[in-house]
């Protein structure tokens, strides 16, 4: 029992992840071996460097990539000594396959988001909000509500950065408003991503692992709304109604911008269809959706000259100098350049985490944790603890760890852990990718301690959302 609790505490402090482990009969007991302890120590050190990313200016992918290589080198050596290298090789290949599905899915989604950004979709939305002359309180609610409803499609990180750009532009030197608005955006983006497979990496992992189907996420909608609205209503009482001094700037959408949004929606529908109708991994549909964007990029390049000539002729005929200046919006489009703009540090970080925890799982540590949390505890309490843990440790590795344990749970509990892992990260600024990104974007104005002061208010929303889920969806437990 002592070794179980020590392993449990160690795993609570440090995130271990993998989609699933290979179900093989393990003859080696390595949890109390020098190799096991060394693997834990290596990953602990790597994750400490991840948490200190901002302090050292060291990208988070570097330490976990190194840790993954060292852990699997030790596993390979030990298993080869015992003549069981095939078991280690099967586990390694399984984790690589699961990561490949996640990598390709995210790569397509990030490419579409980058394409929409390059076509100035987000700049146009930002300019519209800035130019409407809203006061601080209206902007507080508008950015929060938009973050909640955009994040299910565009992911919580991209949405949070977009809304933060608006807040910084209109907030000026009003640090109090910027801090409150950024907290509101983080909570809204995380809550909005919790009821959609596309809103957060954690929900995507649960969907791809097959524990919750696409339509089965919808019972989380009202709990997610409560998670956002309750703290937002309290924080809004401290936002002034004064109107900021801002200058409106017109943004011209580049050619094909709206059609790319349509293609992205079509790509999502294709991924859902592959998963729901053919029972294939949704990544197959996403990769097919990338072809939509590639063919559209080909069309834009081939018709560039004729489009330029047509618009120039109309502008000259009308004597419209402004229209001539706006011809810069008719520019060629390169899909592969958009692919290069994906968040590669984040994608490589996922690889390191998946492979590290795949190794630790093979060593037997996640089996110990699963025995404690999902056999000796009530699953509801365990899943609530997962959400609190995700505020300290990034929610993505925490969800990977839960999926690796493969606990036997009801649909209600799978939805509960999806909800808590998604919104629990809002309790602290370091608990989610959205919070970490906004600390960098609004450096000095949105801070860890500025967010911490409102943690009790956010915790109220967290508690209400769980209670609402347990009440409204009681039949699923």
Short mmCIF file of C-alpha atoms in Angstrom, two decimals:
data_model
loop_
_atom_site.label_atom_id
_atom_site.label_comp_id
_atom_site.label_asym_id
_atom_site.label_seq_id
_atom_site.Cartn_x
_atom_site.Cartn_y
_atom_site.Cartn_z
CA UNK A 1 0.00 0.00 0.00
CA UNK A 2 2.84 2.41 0.82
CA UNK A 3 4.43 2.02 -2.60
CA UNK A 4 0.99 2.51 -4.22
CA UNK A 5 0.46 5.79 -2.43
CA UNK A 6 3.99 7.03 -3.14
CA UNK A 7 3.52 6.27 -6.83
CA UNK A 8 0.11 7.93 -6.75
CA UNK A 9 1.51 11.12 -5.21
CA UNK A 10 4.38 11.18 -7.69
CA UNK A 11 1.98 10.84 -10.62
CA UNK A 12 -0.29 13.56 -9.23
CA UNK A 13 2.61 15.95 -9.24
CA UNK A 14 3.84 15.08 -12.68
CA UNK A 15 1.72 14.51 -15.82
CA UNK A 16 2.07 11.21 -17.61
CA UNK A 17 0.24 10.53 -20.84
CA UNK A 18 -0.54 8.14 -23.60
CA UNK A 19 -3.75 7.27 -25.39
CA UNK A 20 -3.72 3.68 -24.39
CA UNK A 21 -1.34 0.93 -23.46
CA UNK A 22 -0.92 -2.37 -25.23
CA UNK A 23 -2.66 -5.12 -23.30
CA UNK A 24 0.21 -7.54 -22.85
CA UNK A 25 1.06 -9.83 -20.01
CA UNK A 26 3.92 -8.19 -18.16
CA UNK A 27 6.33 -10.54 -16.45
CA UNK A 28 8.72 -7.77 -15.46
CA UNK A 29 8.01 -5.86 -12.27
CA UNK A 30 9.99 -2.66 -12.68
CA UNK A 31 8.09 -0.17 -10.51
CA UNK A 32 10.58 -0.70 -7.66
CA UNK A 33 13.67 -1.11 -9.83
CA UNK A 34 16.50 1.33 -10.50
CA UNK A 35 15.26 1.66 -14.09
CA UNK A 36 11.77 2.59 -12.88
CA UNK A 37 13.05 5.16 -10.40
CA UNK A 38 15.43 6.60 -13.01
CA UNK A 39 12.59 6.92 -15.54
CA UNK A 40 10.45 8.77 -12.98
CA UNK A 41 13.31 11.08 -12.09
CA UNK A 42 14.07 11.87 -15.74
CA UNK A 43 10.47 12.77 -16.46
CA UNK A 44 10.15 14.80 -13.28
CA UNK A 45 13.20 16.87 -14.25
CA UNK A 46 11.89 17.30 -17.79
CA UNK A 47 8.52 18.51 -16.59
CA UNK A 48 10.07 20.95 -14.14
CA UNK A 49 11.81 22.52 -17.14
CA UNK A 50 8.45 22.58 -18.96
CA UNK A 51 6.84 24.47 -16.07
CA UNK A 52 9.73 26.95 -16.07
CA UNK A 53 9.46 27.53 -19.82
CA UNK A 54 8.82 31.27 -19.48
CA UNK A 55 11.65 31.72 -16.96
CA UNK A 56 14.36 29.98 -19.00
CA UNK A 57 12.95 30.84 -22.47
CA UNK A 58 13.35 27.12 -23.25
CA UNK A 59 10.68 25.67 -25.51
CA UNK A 60 8.68 22.97 -23.72
CA UNK A 61 9.23 20.35 -26.42
CA UNK A 62 12.98 20.09 -25.86
CA UNK A 63 13.13 18.51 -22.39
CA UNK A 64 10.30 16.01 -23.00
CA UNK A 65 11.77 14.89 -26.34
CA UNK A 66 15.07 14.14 -24.60
CA UNK A 67 13.30 12.45 -21.69
CA UNK A 68 11.31 10.23 -24.06
CA UNK A 69 14.46 9.03 -25.78
CA UNK A 70 16.25 8.27 -22.51
CA UNK A 71 13.27 6.44 -20.98
CA UNK A 72 12.74 4.20 -23.99
CA UNK A 73 16.49 3.54 -24.28
CA UNK A 74 16.47 2.21 -20.70
CA UNK A 75 13.31 0.18 -21.34
CA UNK A 76 14.80 -1.30 -24.50
CA UNK A 77 17.99 -2.30 -22.70
CA UNK A 78 16.18 -3.98 -19.78
CA UNK A 79 13.63 -5.82 -21.92
CA UNK A 80 16.35 -7.05 -24.27
CA UNK A 81 18.28 -8.41 -21.27
CA UNK A 82 15.22 -10.46 -20.29
CA UNK A 83 14.49 -11.57 -23.87
CA UNK A 84 11.19 -9.64 -24.02
CA UNK A 85 12.13 -6.90 -26.47
CA UNK A 86 9.08 -7.74 -28.62
CA UNK A 87 6.78 -6.59 -25.79
CA UNK A 88 8.58 -3.26 -25.54
CA UNK A 89 8.60 -2.89 -29.32
CA UNK A 90 4.83 -3.51 -29.55
CA UNK A 91 4.16 -0.92 -26.83
CA UNK A 92 6.41 1.59 -28.59
CA UNK A 93 4.71 1.09 -31.96
CA UNK A 94 1.26 1.36 -30.39
CA UNK A 95 2.07 4.68 -28.77
CA UNK A 96 3.57 5.95 -32.02
CA UNK A 97 0.37 5.05 -33.90
CA UNK A 98 -1.84 6.81 -31.39
CA UNK A 99 0.36 9.91 -31.51
CA UNK A 100 0.35 9.89 -35.32
CA UNK A 101 -3.47 10.08 -35.33
CA UNK A 102 -3.41 13.03 -32.94
CA UNK A 103 -0.58 14.76 -34.81
CA UNK A 104 -2.24 14.62 -38.23
CA UNK A 105 -5.64 15.67 -36.85
CA UNK A 106 -4.17 18.71 -35.08
CA UNK A 107 -1.95 19.57 -38.03
CA UNK A 108 -4.96 19.90 -40.35
CA UNK A 109 -6.92 21.93 -37.79
CA UNK A 110 -3.96 24.24 -37.16
CA UNK A 111 -3.43 24.66 -40.92
CA UNK A 112 -7.03 25.79 -41.39
CA UNK A 113 -6.79 28.20 -38.45
CA UNK A 114 -3.54 29.59 -39.87
CA UNK A 115 -5.19 29.97 -43.29
CA UNK A 116 -8.13 31.87 -41.81
CA UNK A 117 -5.72 34.08 -39.91
CA UNK A 118 -3.70 34.78 -43.09
CA UNK A 119 -6.90 35.64 -44.99
CA UNK A 120 -7.62 38.17 -42.16
CA UNK A 121 -10.79 36.52 -40.83
CA UNK A 122 -9.76 37.12 -37.24
CA UNK A 123 -8.43 40.63 -37.92
CA UNK A 124 -11.79 41.53 -39.45
CA UNK A 125 -13.66 40.22 -36.41
CA UNK A 126 -11.35 42.15 -34.12
CA UNK A 127 -11.81 45.39 -36.11
CA UNK A 128 -15.59 44.97 -36.01
CA UNK A 129 -15.62 44.68 -32.22
CA UNK A 130 -13.25 47.60 -31.75
CA UNK A 131 -15.21 49.82 -34.12
CA UNK A 132 -18.62 49.36 -32.46
CA UNK A 133 -17.79 51.71 -29.60
CA UNK A 134 -18.66 49.28 -26.79
CA UNK A 135 -17.91 50.27 -23.18
CA UNK A 136 -15.65 48.18 -20.94
CA UNK A 137 -18.48 46.10 -19.47
CA UNK A 138 -19.94 45.36 -22.89
CA UNK A 139 -16.52 44.35 -24.20
CA UNK A 140 -16.02 42.14 -21.14
CA UNK A 141 -19.19 40.19 -21.95
CA UNK A 142 -18.76 40.28 -25.73
CA UNK A 143 -15.21 38.88 -25.72
CA UNK A 144 -16.22 36.22 -23.20
CA UNK A 145 -19.33 35.10 -25.08
CA UNK A 146 -17.48 35.02 -28.40
CA UNK A 147 -14.65 33.03 -26.77
CA UNK A 148 -17.19 30.53 -25.45
CA UNK A 149 -18.86 29.97 -28.84
CA UNK A 150 -15.78 30.19 -31.08
CA UNK A 151 -13.60 27.80 -29.05
CA UNK A 152 -15.71 24.70 -29.86
CA UNK A 153 -14.65 25.16 -33.50
CA UNK A 154 -11.36 27.06 -33.48
CA UNK A 155 -9.90 25.52 -30.25
CA UNK A 156 -9.50 27.36 -26.97
CA UNK A 157 -5.90 28.54 -27.50
CA UNK A 158 -6.52 30.31 -30.82
CA UNK A 159 -9.78 31.79 -29.55
CA UNK A 160 -8.19 33.12 -26.36
CA UNK A 161 -5.38 34.80 -28.28
CA UNK A 162 -7.85 36.41 -30.69
CA UNK A 163 -10.02 37.85 -27.92
CA UNK A 164 -6.94 38.92 -25.95
CA UNK A 165 -5.76 40.97 -28.94
CA UNK A 166 -9.06 42.86 -28.82
CA UNK A 167 -8.81 43.43 -25.07
CA UNK A 168 -5.24 44.74 -25.33
CA UNK A 169 -6.20 47.08 -28.14
CA UNK A 170 -9.12 48.67 -26.31
CA UNK A 171 -7.79 48.34 -22.75
CA UNK A 172 -4.75 50.53 -23.20
CA UNK A 173 -3.21 51.23 -19.79
CA UNK A 174 -6.25 49.98 -17.86
CA UNK A 175 -4.49 46.97 -16.28
CA UNK A 176 -7.43 46.11 -14.03
CA UNK A 177 -9.80 45.72 -16.99
CA UNK A 178 -7.23 43.76 -19.02
CA UNK A 179 -6.60 41.34 -16.13
CA UNK A 180 -10.31 40.73 -15.52
CA UNK A 181 -11.08 40.43 -19.24
CA UNK A 182 -8.23 37.95 -19.77
CA UNK A 183 -9.41 35.80 -16.84
CA UNK A 184 -12.90 35.89 -18.32
CA UNK A 185 -11.57 34.86 -21.73
CA UNK A 186 -9.57 31.93 -20.30
CA UNK A 187 -12.60 30.63 -18.36
CA UNK A 188 -14.91 31.10 -21.38
CA UNK A 189 -12.55 29.49 -23.89
CA UNK A 190 -11.93 26.46 -21.66
CA UNK A 191 -15.64 26.08 -20.85
CA UNK A 192 -16.64 26.42 -24.51
CA UNK A 193 -14.13 23.79 -25.54
CA UNK A 194 -15.44 21.25 -23.02
CA UNK A 195 -18.62 20.29 -24.89
CA UNK A 196 -17.07 19.89 -28.34
CA UNK A 197 -14.59 17.28 -29.64
CA UNK A 198 -12.82 20.12 -31.49
CA UNK A 199 -12.74 22.62 -28.64
CA UNK A 200 -9.86 21.21 -26.65
CA UNK A 201 -7.17 18.55 -26.99
CA UNK A 202 -8.67 16.68 -24.01
CA UNK A 203 -12.10 16.34 -25.62
CA UNK A 204 -10.48 15.37 -28.92
CA UNK A 205 -8.55 12.59 -27.18
CA UNK A 206 -11.67 11.20 -25.50
CA UNK A 207 -13.55 11.27 -28.80
CA UNK A 208 -10.74 9.64 -30.80
CA UNK A 209 -10.31 6.98 -28.11
CA UNK A 210 -13.96 6.03 -28.67
CA UNK A 211 -15.25 6.54 -25.12
CA UNK A 212 -17.68 9.31 -26.11
CA UNK A 213 -19.26 9.75 -29.54
CA UNK A 214 -19.63 13.12 -31.26
CA UNK A 215 -23.28 13.64 -30.30
CA UNK A 216 -22.78 12.40 -26.74
CA UNK A 217 -20.80 15.53 -25.79
CA UNK A 218 -23.92 17.71 -25.91
CA UNK A 219 -25.11 16.93 -22.33
CA UNK A 220 -22.07 18.97 -21.24
CA UNK A 221 -23.40 22.16 -22.86
CA UNK A 222 -25.41 23.52 -19.92
CA UNK A 223 -22.74 22.61 -17.32
CA UNK A 224 -20.18 24.38 -19.53
CA UNK A 225 -22.42 27.45 -19.77
CA UNK A 226 -22.70 27.52 -15.97
CA UNK A 227 -18.95 27.14 -15.61
CA UNK A 228 -18.49 30.34 -17.63
CA UNK A 229 -21.51 32.46 -16.69
CA UNK A 230 -21.32 32.13 -12.89
CA UNK A 231 -17.79 33.57 -12.43
CA UNK A 232 -18.30 36.02 -15.32
CA UNK A 233 -21.41 37.48 -13.63
CA UNK A 234 -19.47 38.03 -10.40
CA UNK A 235 -16.40 39.51 -12.09
CA UNK A 236 -18.50 41.81 -14.27
CA UNK A 237 -19.60 43.68 -11.13
CA UNK A 238 -16.06 45.02 -10.89
CA UNK A 239 -15.80 46.16 -14.54
CA UNK A 240 -16.46 49.89 -15.17
CA UNK A 241 -19.06 51.08 -17.69
CA UNK A 242 -16.80 53.80 -19.11
CA UNK A 243 -15.99 53.80 -22.83
CA UNK A 244 -12.35 53.44 -23.93
CA UNK A 245 -10.69 55.82 -26.39
CA UNK A 246 -10.00 53.74 -29.52
CA UNK A 247 -9.35 54.35 -33.21
CA UNK A 248 -11.26 52.21 -35.73
CA UNK A 249 -9.26 50.60 -38.54
CA UNK A 250 -10.92 48.98 -41.56
CA UNK A 251 -9.69 45.46 -42.40
CA UNK A 252 -10.09 44.10 -45.92
CA UNK A 253 -10.66 40.35 -46.13
CA UNK A 254 -8.35 38.60 -48.55
CA UNK A 255 -9.80 36.73 -51.50
CA UNK A 256 -11.34 33.38 -50.57
CA UNK A 257 -11.56 34.08 -46.84
CA UNK A 258 -15.22 33.15 -46.43
CA UNK A 259 -14.85 30.09 -48.63
CA UNK A 260 -12.03 28.79 -46.41
CA UNK A 261 -14.35 29.05 -43.40
CA UNK A 262 -16.90 26.97 -45.32
CA UNK A 263 -14.22 24.40 -46.25
CA UNK A 264 -13.22 24.13 -42.59
CA UNK A 265 -16.82 23.39 -41.59
CA UNK A 266 -17.00 20.85 -44.43
CA UNK A 267 -13.76 19.26 -43.17
CA UNK A 268 -15.19 18.89 -39.66
CA UNK A 269 -18.33 17.30 -41.12
CA UNK A 270 -16.18 14.89 -43.14
CA UNK A 271 -14.20 13.86 -40.03
CA UNK A 272 -17.41 13.27 -38.09
CA UNK A 273 -18.87 11.23 -40.94
CA UNK A 274 -15.80 8.99 -41.19
CA UNK A 275 -15.96 8.32 -37.46
CA UNK A 276 -19.74 7.95 -37.05
CA UNK A 277 -20.68 6.16 -40.29
CA UNK A 278 -17.57 4.18 -41.24
CA UNK A 279 -16.08 3.75 -37.75
CA UNK A 280 -12.71 4.95 -39.04
CA UNK A 281 -10.49 7.31 -37.02
CA UNK A 282 -11.66 10.92 -37.62
CA UNK A 283 -8.14 11.83 -38.74
CA UNK A 284 -8.91 10.18 -42.12
CA UNK A 285 -11.67 12.73 -42.70
CA UNK A 286 -9.42 15.58 -41.56
CA UNK A 287 -6.71 14.61 -44.03
CA UNK A 288 -9.34 14.50 -46.77
CA UNK A 289 -10.34 17.99 -45.66
CA UNK A 290 -6.76 19.14 -46.14
CA UNK A 291 -7.18 18.17 -49.79
CA UNK A 292 -10.14 20.57 -49.99
CA UNK A 293 -7.87 23.40 -48.88
CA UNK A 294 -5.08 22.35 -51.24
CA UNK A 295 -7.37 22.31 -54.27
CA UNK A 296 -8.84 25.67 -53.27
CA UNK A 297 -5.33 27.11 -52.93
CA UNK A 298 -4.58 25.80 -56.44
CA UNK A 299 -7.74 27.51 -57.71
CA UNK A 300 -6.77 30.84 -56.08
CA UNK A 301 -3.31 30.77 -57.64
CA UNK A 302 -4.57 29.85 -61.12
CA UNK A 303 -7.22 32.58 -61.15
CA UNK A 304 -5.05 35.26 -59.53
CA UNK A 305 -4.20 37.18 -62.72
CA UNK A 306 -7.75 37.26 -64.06
CA UNK A 307 -9.05 38.37 -60.68
CA UNK A 308 -6.48 41.17 -60.47
CA UNK A 309 -7.27 42.39 -64.01
CA UNK A 310 -11.01 42.33 -63.40
CA UNK A 311 -10.88 44.25 -60.10
CA UNK A 312 -8.33 46.73 -61.45
CA UNK A 313 -10.48 47.45 -64.52
CA UNK A 314 -13.56 48.08 -62.36
CA UNK A 315 -11.60 50.34 -59.98
CA UNK A 316 -10.09 52.37 -62.83
CA UNK A 317 -13.46 52.72 -64.54
CA UNK A 318 -15.00 54.07 -61.35
CA UNK A 319 -11.97 56.19 -60.47
CA UNK A 320 -11.87 54.45 -57.07
CA UNK A 321 -8.36 54.99 -55.67
CA UNK A 322 -9.22 53.16 -52.45
CA UNK A 323 -10.25 50.08 -54.42
CA UNK A 324 -6.91 50.13 -56.23
CA UNK A 325 -5.08 50.23 -52.91
CA UNK A 326 -7.13 47.30 -51.66
CA UNK A 327 -5.99 45.06 -54.51
CA UNK A 328 -3.31 43.82 -52.12
CA UNK A 329 -6.05 41.62 -50.69
CA UNK A 330 -6.04 39.61 -53.93
CA UNK A 331 -2.90 37.62 -53.19
CA UNK A 332 -1.82 34.03 -53.94
CA UNK A 333 -2.34 31.31 -51.35
CA UNK A 334 0.17 28.61 -50.39
CA UNK A 335 -1.19 25.73 -48.29
CA UNK A 336 2.24 24.38 -47.39
CA UNK A 337 3.27 27.74 -45.99
CA UNK A 338 0.20 27.53 -43.74
CA UNK A 339 1.30 24.04 -42.64
CA UNK A 340 4.70 25.44 -41.67
CA UNK A 341 2.96 27.97 -39.40
CA UNK A 342 1.40 25.24 -37.23
CA UNK A 343 2.35 25.14 -33.55
CA UNK A 344 5.19 22.67 -34.02
CA UNK A 345 6.53 23.15 -30.51
CA UNK A 346 3.15 22.08 -29.13
CA UNK A 347 2.91 19.09 -31.50
CA UNK A 348 6.41 17.89 -30.55
CA UNK A 349 5.61 18.44 -26.88
CA UNK A 350 2.65 16.06 -27.28
CA UNK A 351 5.01 13.48 -28.78
CA UNK A 352 7.38 13.72 -25.84
CA UNK A 353 4.58 13.43 -23.30
CA UNK A 354 2.89 10.52 -25.08
CA UNK A 355 6.12 8.56 -25.39
CA UNK A 356 7.32 9.32 -21.85
CA UNK A 357 4.11 8.17 -20.28
CA UNK A 358 3.84 5.24 -22.63
CA UNK A 359 7.18 4.14 -21.18
CA UNK A 360 6.12 4.78 -17.59
CA UNK A 361 2.92 2.85 -18.22
CA UNK A 362 4.90 -0.12 -19.52
CA UNK A 363 7.01 0.04 -16.35
CA UNK A 364 3.79 -0.36 -14.35
CA UNK A 365 3.33 3.00 -12.63
CA UNK A 366 -0.02 3.94 -14.16
CA UNK A 367 -1.39 0.57 -13.12
CA UNK A 368 -0.66 1.50 -9.49
CA UNK A 369 -2.37 4.87 -9.86
CA UNK A 370 -5.40 3.33 -11.55
CA UNK A 371 -5.72 0.82 -8.71
CA UNK A 372 -5.83 3.66 -6.16
CA UNK A 373 -8.01 6.19 -8.00
CA UNK A 374 -10.52 4.06 -9.86
CA UNK A 375 -10.72 0.97 -7.65
CA UNK A 376 -10.38 2.33 -4.12
CA UNK A 377 -12.00 5.74 -4.71
CA UNK A 378 -15.46 6.66 -5.92
CA UNK A 379 -15.09 7.42 -9.68
CA UNK A 380 -16.94 10.73 -9.25
CA UNK A 381 -14.46 11.90 -6.60
CA UNK A 382 -11.56 10.65 -8.71
CA UNK A 383 -12.76 12.60 -11.74
CA UNK A 384 -13.28 15.77 -9.71
CA UNK A 385 -9.71 15.35 -8.41
CA UNK A 386 -8.52 15.07 -12.02
CA UNK A 387 -10.00 18.51 -12.72
CA UNK A 388 -8.30 20.08 -9.70
CA UNK A 389 -5.04 18.43 -10.71
CA UNK A 390 -5.33 19.89 -14.19
CA UNK A 391 -5.14 23.37 -12.66
CA UNK A 392 -1.65 22.55 -11.36
CA UNK A 393 -0.50 20.39 -14.23
CA UNK A 394 -1.52 20.96 -17.84
CA UNK A 395 -4.83 19.22 -18.56
CA UNK A 396 -3.58 17.44 -21.69
CA UNK A 397 -1.10 15.12 -19.95
CA UNK A 398 -3.61 14.53 -17.15
CA UNK A 399 -6.24 13.33 -19.63
CA UNK A 400 -3.63 11.19 -21.39
CA UNK A 401 -2.95 9.53 -18.03
CA UNK A 402 -6.64 8.78 -17.45
CA UNK A 403 -6.99 7.26 -20.93
CA UNK A 404 -3.88 5.19 -20.33
CA UNK A 405 -5.37 3.76 -17.14
CA UNK A 406 -8.47 2.68 -19.13
CA UNK A 407 -10.79 2.76 -16.09
CA UNK A 408 -14.18 1.08 -16.42
CA UNK A 409 -16.65 3.97 -16.06
CA UNK A 410 -20.18 4.91 -17.04
CA UNK A 411 -20.89 7.46 -19.79
CA UNK A 412 -21.74 10.00 -17.10
CA UNK A 413 -18.31 9.62 -15.52
CA UNK A 414 -16.52 9.84 -18.87
CA UNK A 415 -18.37 13.08 -19.54
CA UNK A 416 -17.53 14.24 -16.00
CA UNK A 417 -13.79 13.71 -16.42
CA UNK A 418 -13.99 15.39 -19.84
CA UNK A 419 -15.68 18.38 -18.22
CA UNK A 420 -13.39 18.62 -15.19
CA UNK A 421 -10.17 18.17 -17.17
CA UNK A 422 -11.33 20.81 -19.64
CA UNK A 423 -12.52 23.50 -17.22
CA UNK A 424 -10.39 22.65 -14.17
CA UNK A 425 -7.41 24.28 -15.85
CA UNK A 426 -9.17 27.64 -15.50
CA UNK A 427 -8.60 27.65 -11.73
CA UNK A 428 -5.00 28.79 -12.27
CA UNK A 429 -3.42 30.68 -15.15
CA UNK A 430 -0.88 27.87 -15.68
CA UNK A 431 -3.58 25.19 -15.84
CA UNK A 432 -4.37 25.50 -19.54
CA UNK A 433 -2.69 26.43 -22.80
CA UNK A 434 -5.02 29.43 -23.09
CA UNK A 435 -3.91 30.84 -19.73
CA UNK A 436 -0.21 30.34 -20.40
CA UNK A 437 -0.51 31.94 -23.85
CA UNK A 438 -2.36 35.00 -22.48
CA UNK A 439 0.27 35.55 -19.78
CA UNK A 440 2.75 35.94 -22.61
CA UNK A 441 0.46 38.03 -24.84
CA UNK A 442 -0.59 40.41 -22.03
CA UNK A 443 2.73 40.32 -20.20
CA UNK A 444 2.62 42.28 -16.96
CA UNK A 445 -1.11 43.01 -17.22
CA UNK A 446 -2.47 39.48 -16.94
CA UNK A 447 -0.38 37.60 -14.39
CA UNK A 448 -0.40 34.42 -12.32
CA UNK A 449 -1.22 36.25 -9.08
CA UNK A 450 -3.77 38.47 -10.83
CA UNK A 451 -5.60 35.30 -11.86
CA UNK A 452 -5.06 33.64 -8.47
CA UNK A 453 -7.03 36.37 -6.67
CA UNK A 454 -10.14 35.30 -8.59
CA UNK A 455 -9.58 31.55 -8.18
CA UNK A 456 -12.32 31.25 -5.48
CA UNK A 457 -14.83 32.84 -7.85
CA UNK A 458 -13.79 30.50 -10.68
CA UNK A 459 -14.04 27.58 -8.22
CA UNK A 460 -17.70 28.47 -7.65
CA UNK A 461 -18.36 28.04 -11.37
CA UNK A 462 -16.38 24.78 -11.34
CA UNK A 463 -18.50 23.43 -8.47
CA UNK A 464 -21.80 24.58 -10.01
CA UNK A 465 -20.96 22.97 -13.36
CA UNK A 466 -20.19 19.63 -11.70
CA UNK A 467 -23.38 19.78 -9.64
CA UNK A 468 -25.40 20.62 -12.74
CA UNK A 469 -23.90 17.69 -14.64
CA UNK A 470 -24.57 15.27 -11.79
CA UNK A 471 -28.18 16.51 -11.59
CA UNK A 472 -29.16 16.93 -15.25
CA UNK A 473 -27.31 13.85 -16.51
CA UNK A 474 -27.95 11.53 -13.57
CA UNK A 475 -29.38 8.88 -15.92
CA UNK A 476 -25.94 8.51 -17.56
CA UNK A 477 -24.21 7.39 -14.36
#
